[in-house]
Amino acid sequence: MNESKLAVTAARLPRFAWSQETLLLIASLWFTLAGNGVFWQAALHGRDPASLATWRFLAGTGLLITALHFGLAALPAFRRSIKPLLVLLLALAASAGFYMQKFGIYVDPDMLRNVLRTDPAEARELLTLDLLPHLTLYLALPLLFLSRVDIRPRRLGKALLVRGLSLAAALVLGVAGLALAYQDLAALMRNQKEVRYLITPGNVVYSLARALSQDAQASPAVKKTIAPDAAPGAAWARRDKPVLFVLVVGETARAANWGPHPGPDGKLRDTTPETAAQDVIGFTDVSSCGTNTEVSLPCMFSLQGRRHYDEADIRGSESLLQVLARAGFRVIWRDNQSGCKGVCAGLELQRPEPRPALCDGERCLDEILLDGIPRLAADQHGNLVLVLHQLGNHGPAYYKRYPEAFRRFGPGCDTADLSQCSQAQIGNSYDNALLYTDHFLARTIDLLKAQEARYDTALLYVSDHGESLGENGLYLHGMPYAIAPREQTRVPMLMWFSRGYAKSFGLDTACLRREATKPASHDNLFHTLLGLLDVSTQARDPRLDLSAPCRS
């Protein structure tokens, strides 16, 4: 529908003269009946449509949701602000509803924080053509209707009285709805409490406020000192070479597709042939701190970890990298993603210079992170810890994460609109991106081998979280951890050590290979890196140091 036809259609619609409360009630009913399809699908799953209990639950919950949204909007809505407020809420509801329905996501505070940190290139990949018909139905049409509503004026005293009475009525109706559906609703919230993050647009408003509040509390000017006693271990006095340690932070790589595994066609395929030839030590059962980068990255570098997870404490404290810097290591964070999320605060942050062979104007392939490493190593005279933050397998545009030479599994999904592809096509493109990560890691190891005359070299790779590729209707990542599938919480991890490194640090790699078959998690990273780099501090817990049983 072009602009002229839209204008003609709008002109033919009748005009309505309503009070503010009537308009708020109509909008609240719209949110309940039309804007919460994903919530109703989850809440009514498995219920008997012919049961009286189901209809009582439906009526009571609908009444409660309508009352809650009425109260949410009524407090800041006045004659001049009501229409802009409803435009905003309609836009939030329509956008959130689309992505919840398409990818199976929950709009909780962690997801909203992820959205707020999304860079423009990533955001553009999510703006696909199938968003247009959804916005036409759930945003353009309500806005067209809203444009035909005139707000009846009231004197201030009467307006305040009516608003107070309407809020009281909403409270009564909300309590009545809660009483009507309480037994079933309480069971739903007890067993599936995450379902509340599907109630739109209340979920967006609440989660946004919570995320902003948590960020404000967790951003102190000075971070709390962790491991103030960190210092080189006694064995450093006997070493004749400095260390070059590369820590690769993977992005969105899931353990289920790492290495040999059945492809969508049922045939065995291998996504890690190059690193397998590098004598790496692969860990077979590693769980992540979170299901998105905003949570996992600060958590995996923290002392607290998931076992003592406190977001404000983690974001307000130093990370492993500041501890290593205090112990005398030069620490550099090289980024091909959306930043270090505060983990590298106060340390060197490098973004490699784009070049046409690896960059398309928006994103660069991960090999850009290797540019200049030989020169950097040649100019360095002490111990260097280099963190490489990958673009990795970040979706939905998996096909953009690897060059043409790695398009080995096909047919692929050559669009960011995953709804246009089969699950097999999505899996093929995802596996091609893992093949490229495998190549990137093998190239990094080759660079480290070339530095062995001057350095004892080592590499550790671990992904920040996993990914859903259509299993049970879920795509991408970011599910609340309590209900997240294994595909989003199980990640690959591997280590590689030069012979000089293993000898200098008394590391028994055969022992470590045996340890790699045991369950591990991001919680081990802090303590294992301190152990592998021989940093002496009371903060290191030997029980969480994966290398402790294997060092003499």
Coordinates of C-alpha atoms in Angstrom, one line a residue:
M1 CA 0.0 0.0 0.0
N2 CA 1.7 3.3 -1.1
E3 CA 1.5 6.5 0.8
S4 CA -1.3 8.0 -1.3
K5 CA -3.6 5.0 -0.9
L6 CA -2.8 4.9 2.8
A7 CA -3.8 8.6 3.1
V8 CA -7.0 7.9 1.3
T9 CA -7.8 4.9 3.5
A10 CA -7.1 6.9 6.6
A11 CA -9.3 9.8 5.4
R12 CA -12.2 7.4 4.9
L13 CA -12.0 5.9 8.4
P14 CA -14.4 7.4 10.9
R15 CA -13.0 9.6 13.7
F16 CA -13.6 8.7 17.4
A17 CA -13.8 11.0 20.3
W18 CA -12.7 9.0 23.4
S19 CA -11.5 9.6 26.8
Q20 CA -7.9 8.8 27.7
E21 CA -9.1 5.8 29.8
T22 CA -11.1 4.3 26.9
L23 CA -8.2 4.6 24.6
L24 CA -5.9 2.9 27.2
L25 CA -8.4 0.1 27.7
I26 CA -8.6 -0.6 24.0
A27 CA -4.8 -0.6 23.7
S28 CA -4.5 -2.9 26.7
L29 CA -7.0 -5.3 25.1
W30 CA -5.1 -5.2 21.9
F31 CA -1.9 -6.2 23.7
T32 CA -3.6 -9.0 25.5
L33 CA -5.5 -10.4 22.5
A34 CA -3.3 -9.6 19.5
G35 CA 0.2 -8.9 20.9
N36 CA 0.8 -11.9 23.1
G37 CA 0.4 -14.9 20.7
V38 CA 3.8 -16.4 21.9
F39 CA 2.8 -16.1 25.5
W40 CA -0.6 -17.7 25.0
Q41 CA 0.9 -20.5 22.9
A42 CA 3.3 -21.3 25.8
A43 CA 0.8 -20.8 28.6
L44 CA -1.9 -23.0 26.9
H45 CA 0.4 -25.7 25.7
G46 CA -0.9 -29.1 26.6
R47 CA -4.2 -27.8 28.0
D48 CA -7.5 -29.3 27.0
P49 CA -9.4 -26.6 24.9
A50 CA -12.7 -28.2 25.9
S51 CA -12.0 -28.0 29.6
L52 CA -13.8 -25.5 31.8
A53 CA -10.5 -25.0 33.8
T54 CA -8.7 -24.0 30.6
W55 CA -11.3 -21.3 29.9
R56 CA -11.2 -20.1 33.5
F57 CA -7.4 -19.9 33.2
L58 CA -7.7 -18.1 29.9
A59 CA -10.2 -15.5 31.2
G60 CA -8.5 -14.9 34.5
T61 CA -5.0 -14.5 32.9
G62 CA -6.3 -12.3 30.1
L63 CA -8.0 -10.1 32.7
L64 CA -4.8 -9.9 34.7
I65 CA -2.6 -9.0 31.7
T66 CA -5.1 -6.4 30.5
A67 CA -5.2 -4.8 34.0
L68 CA -1.4 -4.8 34.3
H69 CA -0.9 -3.1 30.9
F70 CA -3.6 -0.6 31.7
G71 CA -1.9 0.3 34.9
L72 CA 1.5 0.4 33.3
A73 CA 0.4 2.9 30.7
A74 CA -2.0 4.9 32.8
L75 CA 0.6 6.2 35.2
P76 CA 2.6 8.3 32.7
A77 CA -0.3 8.9 30.2
F78 CA -1.7 12.4 29.9
R79 CA -3.6 14.2 27.2
R80 CA -0.4 15.3 25.4
S81 CA 1.7 12.2 26.1
I82 CA -0.8 9.4 25.7
K83 CA -0.5 9.0 21.9
P84 CA 3.4 9.1 21.8
L85 CA 3.4 6.6 24.7
L86 CA 1.1 4.2 22.9
V87 CA 3.1 4.6 19.7
L88 CA 6.2 3.5 21.6
L89 CA 4.5 0.6 23.4
L90 CA 2.9 -0.6 20.1
A91 CA 6.4 -0.5 18.4
L92 CA 8.0 -2.4 21.3
A93 CA 5.2 -5.0 21.3
A94 CA 5.3 -5.5 17.6
S95 CA 9.1 -5.8 17.4
A96 CA 9.5 -8.0 20.4
G97 CA 6.6 -10.2 19.2
F98 CA 8.3 -10.8 15.9
Y99 CA 11.6 -11.9 17.2
M100 CA 10.1 -14.0 20.0
Q101 CA 8.0 -15.8 17.5
K102 CA 10.8 -16.2 14.9
F103 CA 13.7 -17.3 17.1
G104 CA 12.0 -18.6 20.2
I105 CA 13.7 -16.0 22.4
Y106 CA 12.6 -14.6 25.8
V107 CA 12.9 -10.9 26.4
D108 CA 14.5 -10.9 29.9
P109 CA 17.0 -8.3 31.2
D110 CA 20.0 -10.2 29.8
M111 CA 18.4 -10.3 26.4
L112 CA 17.6 -6.5 26.6
R113 CA 21.2 -5.8 27.6
N114 CA 22.4 -7.8 24.6
V115 CA 20.1 -5.7 22.4
L116 CA 21.4 -2.5 23.8
R117 CA 25.0 -3.6 23.1
T118 CA 24.2 -4.7 19.5
D119 CA 26.4 -2.9 17.0
P120 CA 24.9 -1.5 13.8
A121 CA 26.3 -4.3 11.5
E122 CA 24.7 -7.0 13.7
A123 CA 21.4 -5.1 13.9
R124 CA 21.2 -4.8 10.2
E125 CA 21.6 -8.6 9.8
L126 CA 18.4 -9.0 11.9
L127 CA 16.3 -6.6 9.8
T128 CA 14.9 -9.1 7.3
L129 CA 12.1 -8.7 4.8
D130 CA 9.7 -10.9 6.7
L131 CA 9.6 -8.2 9.4
L132 CA 7.6 -6.0 7.1
P133 CA 4.3 -7.9 7.0
H134 CA 4.4 -8.4 10.7
L135 CA 4.9 -4.7 11.4
T136 CA 2.1 -3.9 8.9
L137 CA -0.3 -6.0 10.8
Y138 CA 0.8 -5.3 14.4
L139 CA 2.1 -1.8 14.2
A140 CA 0.9 0.1 11.0
L141 CA -2.8 -0.8 11.3
P142 CA -3.0 0.0 15.1
L143 CA -1.2 3.3 14.4
L144 CA -3.6 4.1 11.6
F145 CA -6.5 3.5 14.0
L146 CA -4.8 5.6 16.7
S147 CA -4.5 8.5 14.2
R148 CA -8.3 8.6 14.0
V149 CA -8.8 9.0 17.7
D150 CA -9.4 12.4 19.3
I151 CA -8.9 12.7 23.0
R152 CA -11.8 14.4 24.8
P153 CA -10.5 17.2 27.1
R154 CA -11.3 17.3 30.8
R155 CA -10.7 19.8 33.6
L156 CA -7.7 18.8 35.7
G157 CA -9.7 18.0 38.8
K158 CA -12.1 15.7 37.0
A159 CA -9.2 14.1 35.0
L160 CA -7.3 13.2 38.2
L161 CA -10.5 11.8 39.8
V162 CA -11.3 9.7 36.7
R163 CA -7.8 8.4 36.4
G164 CA -7.7 7.5 40.1
L165 CA -11.0 5.6 39.8
S166 CA -9.9 3.8 36.6
L167 CA -6.7 2.6 38.3
A168 CA -8.7 1.4 41.3
A169 CA -11.0 -0.5 38.9
A170 CA -8.0 -2.0 37.1
L171 CA -6.6 -3.1 40.4
V172 CA -9.9 -4.8 41.4
L173 CA -10.2 -6.5 38.0
G174 CA -6.6 -7.6 38.1
V175 CA -7.1 -9.2 41.5
A176 CA -10.3 -10.8 40.3
G177 CA -8.4 -12.2 37.3
L178 CA -5.7 -13.5 39.6
A179 CA -8.2 -15.2 41.9
L180 CA -9.9 -16.8 38.9
A181 CA -6.7 -18.3 37.5
Y182 CA -4.6 -18.4 40.6
Q183 CA -4.2 -22.2 40.9
D184 CA -3.1 -22.8 37.3
L185 CA -1.2 -19.5 37.0
A186 CA 0.8 -20.2 40.2
A187 CA 1.7 -23.7 38.9
L188 CA 2.8 -22.2 35.6
M189 CA 5.0 -19.5 37.2
R190 CA 6.5 -22.0 39.6
N191 CA 7.3 -24.6 36.9
Q192 CA 8.0 -22.2 34.0
K193 CA 8.7 -18.9 35.6
E194 CA 10.6 -17.7 32.5
V195 CA 7.2 -17.6 30.7
R196 CA 6.6 -14.1 32.3
Y197 CA 9.2 -12.8 29.9
L198 CA 6.8 -13.5 27.0
I199 CA 4.1 -11.1 28.2
T200 CA 4.5 -8.1 25.8
P201 CA 5.1 -5.2 26.0
G202 CA 5.4 -5.5 29.8
N203 CA 8.4 -7.8 29.4
V204 CA 10.3 -5.1 27.3
V205 CA 9.5 -2.3 29.7
Y206 CA 10.5 -4.3 32.8
S207 CA 13.6 -5.9 31.3
L208 CA 14.8 -2.6 29.9
A209 CA 14.4 -0.9 33.3
R210 CA 16.1 -3.8 35.1
A211 CA 19.0 -3.9 32.6
L212 CA 19.6 -0.1 32.9
S213 CA 19.4 -0.3 36.7
Q214 CA 21.8 -3.2 36.9
D215 CA 24.3 -1.5 34.6
A216 CA 24.2 1.7 36.6
Q217 CA 24.9 -0.3 39.8
A218 CA 27.6 -2.4 38.2
S219 CA 29.7 0.4 36.6
P220 CA 31.9 1.9 39.4
A221 CA 34.6 4.3 38.5
V222 CA 37.1 2.1 40.2
K223 CA 36.8 -1.7 40.0
K224 CA 37.2 -3.8 43.1
T225 CA 40.7 -5.3 43.3
I226 CA 41.0 -9.0 42.8
A227 CA 44.1 -11.0 43.8
P228 CA 46.2 -8.1 45.1
D229 CA 49.0 -10.5 45.9
A230 CA 49.4 -11.7 42.3
A231 CA 53.0 -12.2 41.4
P232 CA 55.2 -14.4 39.2
G233 CA 55.7 -17.9 40.7
A234 CA 59.1 -19.0 42.0
A235 CA 59.9 -21.0 38.9
W236 CA 60.0 -17.9 36.8
A237 CA 63.5 -17.2 38.1
R238 CA 64.7 -20.3 36.3
R239 CA 63.1 -19.8 32.9
D240 CA 65.2 -18.5 30.1
K241 CA 62.4 -17.6 27.7
P242 CA 59.4 -15.2 28.0
V243 CA 55.9 -16.5 27.3
L244 CA 53.6 -15.8 24.4
F245 CA 50.2 -17.1 25.4
V246 CA 47.2 -16.6 23.0
L247 CA 43.7 -16.9 24.5
V248 CA 41.1 -17.1 21.7
V249 CA 37.6 -16.2 22.8
G250 CA 35.2 -18.0 20.4
E251 CA 31.8 -16.7 19.5
T252 CA 28.7 -18.8 19.3
A253 CA 30.4 -22.1 18.7
R254 CA 28.5 -25.0 20.1
A255 CA 30.1 -28.3 21.2
A256 CA 27.5 -30.4 19.3
N257 CA 28.9 -29.4 15.9
W258 CA 32.6 -29.3 16.9
G259 CA 34.7 -32.0 15.4
P260 CA 33.3 -35.2 13.9
H261 CA 29.5 -35.3 14.1
P262 CA 26.5 -36.4 12.0
G263 CA 25.5 -33.8 9.4
P264 CA 21.9 -33.0 8.4
D265 CA 22.2 -35.8 5.8
G266 CA 23.1 -38.3 8.5
K267 CA 26.7 -38.7 7.2
L268 CA 29.6 -38.1 9.5
R269 CA 31.4 -34.8 8.9
D270 CA 34.4 -33.2 10.5
T271 CA 34.5 -29.5 11.3
T272 CA 38.0 -29.5 12.9
P273 CA 40.4 -31.3 10.6
E274 CA 43.2 -28.7 10.8
T275 CA 43.4 -28.4 14.6
A276 CA 43.2 -32.2 14.9
A277 CA 46.5 -32.3 13.0
Q278 CA 48.1 -29.8 15.4
D279 CA 48.1 -32.2 18.5
V280 CA 45.7 -30.1 20.4
I281 CA 44.0 -31.2 23.7
G282 CA 40.3 -31.1 23.2
F283 CA 37.9 -30.8 26.2
T284 CA 34.8 -32.9 25.7
D285 CA 32.2 -31.5 28.2
V286 CA 32.5 -27.8 28.9
S287 CA 29.6 -25.6 30.0
S288 CA 29.3 -21.9 29.6
C289 CA 28.6 -19.2 32.1
G290 CA 25.7 -17.8 30.1
T291 CA 23.8 -18.1 26.8
N292 CA 24.9 -14.7 25.5
T293 CA 28.1 -12.6 25.2
E294 CA 26.9 -9.9 27.6
V295 CA 26.7 -12.5 30.4
S296 CA 29.3 -15.1 29.5
L297 CA 32.2 -12.8 28.7
P298 CA 32.4 -11.0 32.0
C299 CA 31.6 -14.2 33.9
M300 CA 34.2 -16.4 32.3
F301 CA 37.0 -14.0 33.1
S302 CA 35.8 -13.4 36.7
L303 CA 36.8 -15.0 40.0
Q304 CA 33.1 -15.4 40.9
G305 CA 32.1 -17.5 37.9
R306 CA 28.7 -19.0 37.5
R307 CA 29.0 -20.9 40.9
H308 CA 29.0 -17.5 42.8
Y309 CA 27.2 -15.5 40.1
D310 CA 26.5 -11.9 41.0
E311 CA 26.3 -9.6 38.1
A312 CA 26.9 -6.4 39.9
D313 CA 29.9 -7.9 41.7
I314 CA 31.4 -9.4 38.5
R315 CA 31.0 -6.2 36.5
G316 CA 32.3 -4.1 39.5
S317 CA 35.4 -6.3 40.0
E318 CA 38.7 -6.7 38.2
S319 CA 38.9 -9.6 35.7
L320 CA 41.5 -12.3 35.2
L321 CA 43.3 -10.0 32.7
Q322 CA 43.9 -7.2 35.3
V323 CA 45.3 -9.9 37.6
L324 CA 47.7 -11.1 34.9
A325 CA 48.8 -7.5 34.3
R326 CA 49.5 -7.0 38.0
A327 CA 51.7 -10.1 37.9
G328 CA 53.8 -8.5 35.2
F329 CA 52.3 -9.8 31.9
R330 CA 51.6 -7.4 29.0
V331 CA 48.0 -8.0 28.2
I332 CA 46.5 -7.0 24.8
W333 CA 42.8 -7.5 23.8
R334 CA 42.4 -7.8 20.0
D335 CA 38.7 -7.4 19.0
N336 CA 36.8 -8.5 15.9
Q337 CA 33.5 -8.4 17.8
S338 CA 31.5 -5.9 19.9
G339 CA 34.1 -5.1 22.5
C340 CA 35.4 -6.8 25.7
K341 CA 32.3 -5.9 27.9
G342 CA 34.5 -4.3 30.5
V343 CA 36.8 -7.3 30.9
C344 CA 39.8 -5.5 29.4
A345 CA 39.2 -2.1 31.2
G346 CA 42.5 -0.2 31.6
L347 CA 44.4 -2.6 29.3
E348 CA 45.5 -2.4 25.7
L349 CA 42.6 -2.7 23.2
Q350 CA 43.4 -3.2 19.5
R351 CA 41.0 -3.3 16.6
P352 CA 43.0 -4.5 13.5
E353 CA 43.0 -2.2 10.5
P354 CA 40.5 -3.5 7.9
R355 CA 41.8 -4.7 4.5
P356 CA 39.8 -5.6 1.4
A357 CA 40.9 -9.2 1.3
L358 CA 39.3 -10.0 4.6
C359 CA 36.7 -7.2 5.1
D360 CA 33.4 -6.3 3.3
G361 CA 33.0 -2.8 4.7
E362 CA 30.9 -4.0 7.7
R363 CA 32.6 -7.1 9.1
C364 CA 36.0 -8.7 8.8
L365 CA 36.8 -12.4 8.8
D366 CA 38.7 -13.5 11.9
E367 CA 42.1 -13.9 10.2
I368 CA 42.3 -10.1 10.5
L369 CA 43.1 -10.7 14.1
L370 CA 46.4 -12.3 13.1
D371 CA 47.7 -9.3 11.2
G372 CA 50.9 -7.9 12.7
I373 CA 51.4 -10.6 15.3
P374 CA 54.9 -11.5 14.1
R375 CA 55.9 -7.9 14.3
L376 CA 54.2 -7.5 17.7
A377 CA 56.1 -10.5 19.0
A378 CA 59.4 -9.2 17.6
D379 CA 59.0 -5.9 19.3
Q380 CA 58.1 -7.5 22.7
H381 CA 60.8 -8.3 25.2
G382 CA 58.7 -9.7 28.1
N383 CA 55.8 -12.0 28.7
L384 CA 52.7 -11.4 26.5
V385 CA 49.2 -12.6 26.8
L386 CA 47.2 -11.9 23.6
V387 CA 43.4 -12.2 23.7
L388 CA 41.8 -12.7 20.3
H389 CA 38.0 -12.0 20.4
Q390 CA 36.4 -13.7 17.4
L391 CA 33.4 -12.8 15.2
G392 CA 33.2 -16.6 15.0
N393 CA 29.8 -18.1 14.3
H394 CA 27.6 -15.2 15.3
G395 CA 24.2 -15.5 13.6
P396 CA 22.0 -15.2 11.9
A397 CA 24.2 -14.5 8.9
Y398 CA 26.4 -17.6 9.3
Y399 CA 27.2 -17.5 5.6
K400 CA 29.1 -14.3 6.1
R401 CA 31.5 -15.7 8.6
Y402 CA 33.7 -17.7 6.2
P403 CA 35.3 -17.1 2.8
E404 CA 34.2 -19.0 -0.3
A405 CA 36.9 -21.6 0.0
F406 CA 35.2 -22.9 3.2
R407 CA 31.8 -23.5 1.6
R408 CA 32.3 -27.2 1.8
F409 CA 28.9 -28.4 3.3
G410 CA 25.9 -27.5 1.2
P411 CA 23.5 -26.4 0.2
G412 CA 23.9 -23.5 2.7
C413 CA 21.7 -20.7 4.0
D414 CA 22.9 -17.6 2.1
T415 CA 20.6 -15.2 3.9
A416 CA 20.2 -13.7 7.4
D417 CA 16.5 -14.5 7.2
L418 CA 16.6 -18.1 8.6
S419 CA 12.9 -18.6 7.8
Q420 CA 13.8 -18.8 4.2
C421 CA 16.1 -21.8 4.8
S422 CA 15.6 -25.4 5.9
Q423 CA 17.2 -26.6 9.1
A424 CA 19.7 -28.6 7.1
Q425 CA 20.8 -25.5 5.1
I426 CA 21.3 -23.5 8.3
G427 CA 23.3 -26.4 9.8
N428 CA 25.5 -26.5 6.7
S429 CA 26.3 -22.8 6.8
Y430 CA 27.0 -23.0 10.6
D431 CA 29.4 -26.0 10.1
N432 CA 31.2 -24.1 7.3
A433 CA 31.8 -21.2 9.8
L434 CA 33.2 -23.7 12.3
L435 CA 35.5 -25.0 9.6
Y436 CA 36.8 -21.5 9.2
T437 CA 37.3 -21.2 13.0
D438 CA 39.2 -24.4 12.9
H439 CA 41.4 -23.0 10.1
F440 CA 41.9 -19.7 12.0
L441 CA 43.0 -21.6 15.1
A442 CA 45.4 -23.8 13.1
R443 CA 46.9 -20.6 11.5
T444 CA 47.3 -19.1 15.0
I445 CA 49.2 -22.2 16.2
D446 CA 51.4 -22.0 13.1
L447 CA 52.3 -18.4 14.0
L448 CA 53.1 -19.5 17.6
K449 CA 55.3 -22.3 16.3
A450 CA 57.2 -19.7 14.3
Q451 CA 58.0 -17.8 17.5
E452 CA 59.4 -20.8 19.5
A453 CA 63.0 -19.7 19.1
R454 CA 62.2 -16.6 21.2
Y455 CA 59.2 -17.6 23.3
D456 CA 57.6 -20.5 25.1
T457 CA 54.2 -20.5 23.3
A458 CA 50.7 -21.8 24.1
L459 CA 47.1 -21.3 23.1
L460 CA 43.8 -21.8 24.8
Y461 CA 40.5 -21.6 22.8
V462 CA 37.0 -21.6 24.4
S463 CA 33.7 -20.3 23.0
D464 CA 31.5 -17.9 25.0
H465 CA 28.2 -19.7 24.5
G466 CA 26.5 -22.1 22.1
E467 CA 23.7 -21.8 19.6
S468 CA 20.3 -23.3 18.7
L469 CA 19.9 -24.2 15.0
G470 CA 16.2 -24.9 14.9
E471 CA 16.0 -27.7 17.5
N472 CA 12.5 -27.6 19.1
G473 CA 11.8 -24.4 17.1
L474 CA 14.6 -22.4 18.8
Y475 CA 17.2 -20.4 16.9
L476 CA 20.2 -18.3 17.9
H477 CA 20.9 -18.0 21.6
G478 CA 20.1 -16.0 24.7
M479 CA 17.5 -18.3 26.4
P480 CA 17.3 -18.0 30.2
Y481 CA 20.0 -20.3 31.5
A482 CA 17.6 -22.3 33.7
I483 CA 15.7 -23.5 30.6
A484 CA 18.3 -23.1 27.9
P485 CA 19.0 -26.3 25.8
R486 CA 22.4 -27.9 25.8
E487 CA 23.1 -26.5 22.4
Q488 CA 23.3 -23.1 23.9
T489 CA 25.3 -24.0 27.1
R490 CA 27.8 -26.6 25.9
V491 CA 30.9 -25.2 24.2
P492 CA 34.2 -26.4 22.7
M493 CA 37.5 -25.8 24.4
L494 CA 41.0 -26.8 23.4
M495 CA 44.6 -26.2 24.4
W496 CA 47.9 -26.4 22.6
F497 CA 51.4 -26.1 24.1
S498 CA 54.8 -25.9 22.5
R499 CA 57.3 -28.5 23.7
G500 CA 59.3 -25.7 25.3
Y501 CA 56.3 -24.4 27.1
A502 CA 55.3 -27.8 28.5
K503 CA 58.9 -28.5 29.6
S504 CA 59.4 -25.0 31.2
F505 CA 56.2 -25.3 33.2
G506 CA 56.5 -28.9 34.1
L507 CA 53.3 -29.7 32.3
D508 CA 52.4 -33.3 31.6
T509 CA 50.3 -33.0 28.4
A510 CA 49.3 -36.7 28.5
C511 CA 47.9 -36.2 31.9
L512 CA 46.1 -33.1 30.8
R513 CA 44.6 -35.0 27.9
R514 CA 43.1 -37.5 30.4
E515 CA 41.8 -34.6 32.5
A516 CA 40.1 -33.2 29.3
T517 CA 37.6 -36.0 29.4
K518 CA 36.1 -34.8 32.7
P519 CA 33.4 -32.1 32.9
A520 CA 34.6 -28.6 33.0
S521 CA 33.1 -25.1 32.7
H522 CA 33.9 -21.4 32.2
D523 CA 34.4 -21.3 36.0
N524 CA 37.7 -23.1 35.5
L525 CA 39.2 -20.5 33.2
F526 CA 40.3 -18.0 35.8
H527 CA 42.2 -20.6 37.9
T528 CA 43.5 -22.6 35.0
L529 CA 45.1 -19.6 33.4
L530 CA 46.8 -18.6 36.6
G531 CA 48.1 -22.1 37.0
L532 CA 49.3 -22.4 33.4
L533 CA 51.1 -19.1 33.6
D534 CA 52.5 -19.8 37.1
V535 CA 51.0 -16.8 38.8
S536 CA 51.2 -17.0 42.5
T537 CA 48.1 -15.8 44.4
Q538 CA 45.8 -16.9 47.2
A539 CA 42.9 -16.3 44.8
R540 CA 43.7 -19.3 42.7
D541 CA 41.7 -22.4 43.7
P542 CA 43.7 -25.5 42.8
R543 CA 40.5 -27.5 42.7
L544 CA 39.3 -25.4 39.7
D545 CA 42.7 -25.3 38.0
L546 CA 42.3 -28.0 35.2
S547 CA 46.1 -28.2 34.9
A548 CA 46.9 -28.6 38.6
P549 CA 47.1 -32.4 38.6
C550 CA 49.4 -32.3 35.6
R551 CA 52.1 -29.8 36.7
S552 CA 55.2 -30.9 38.5

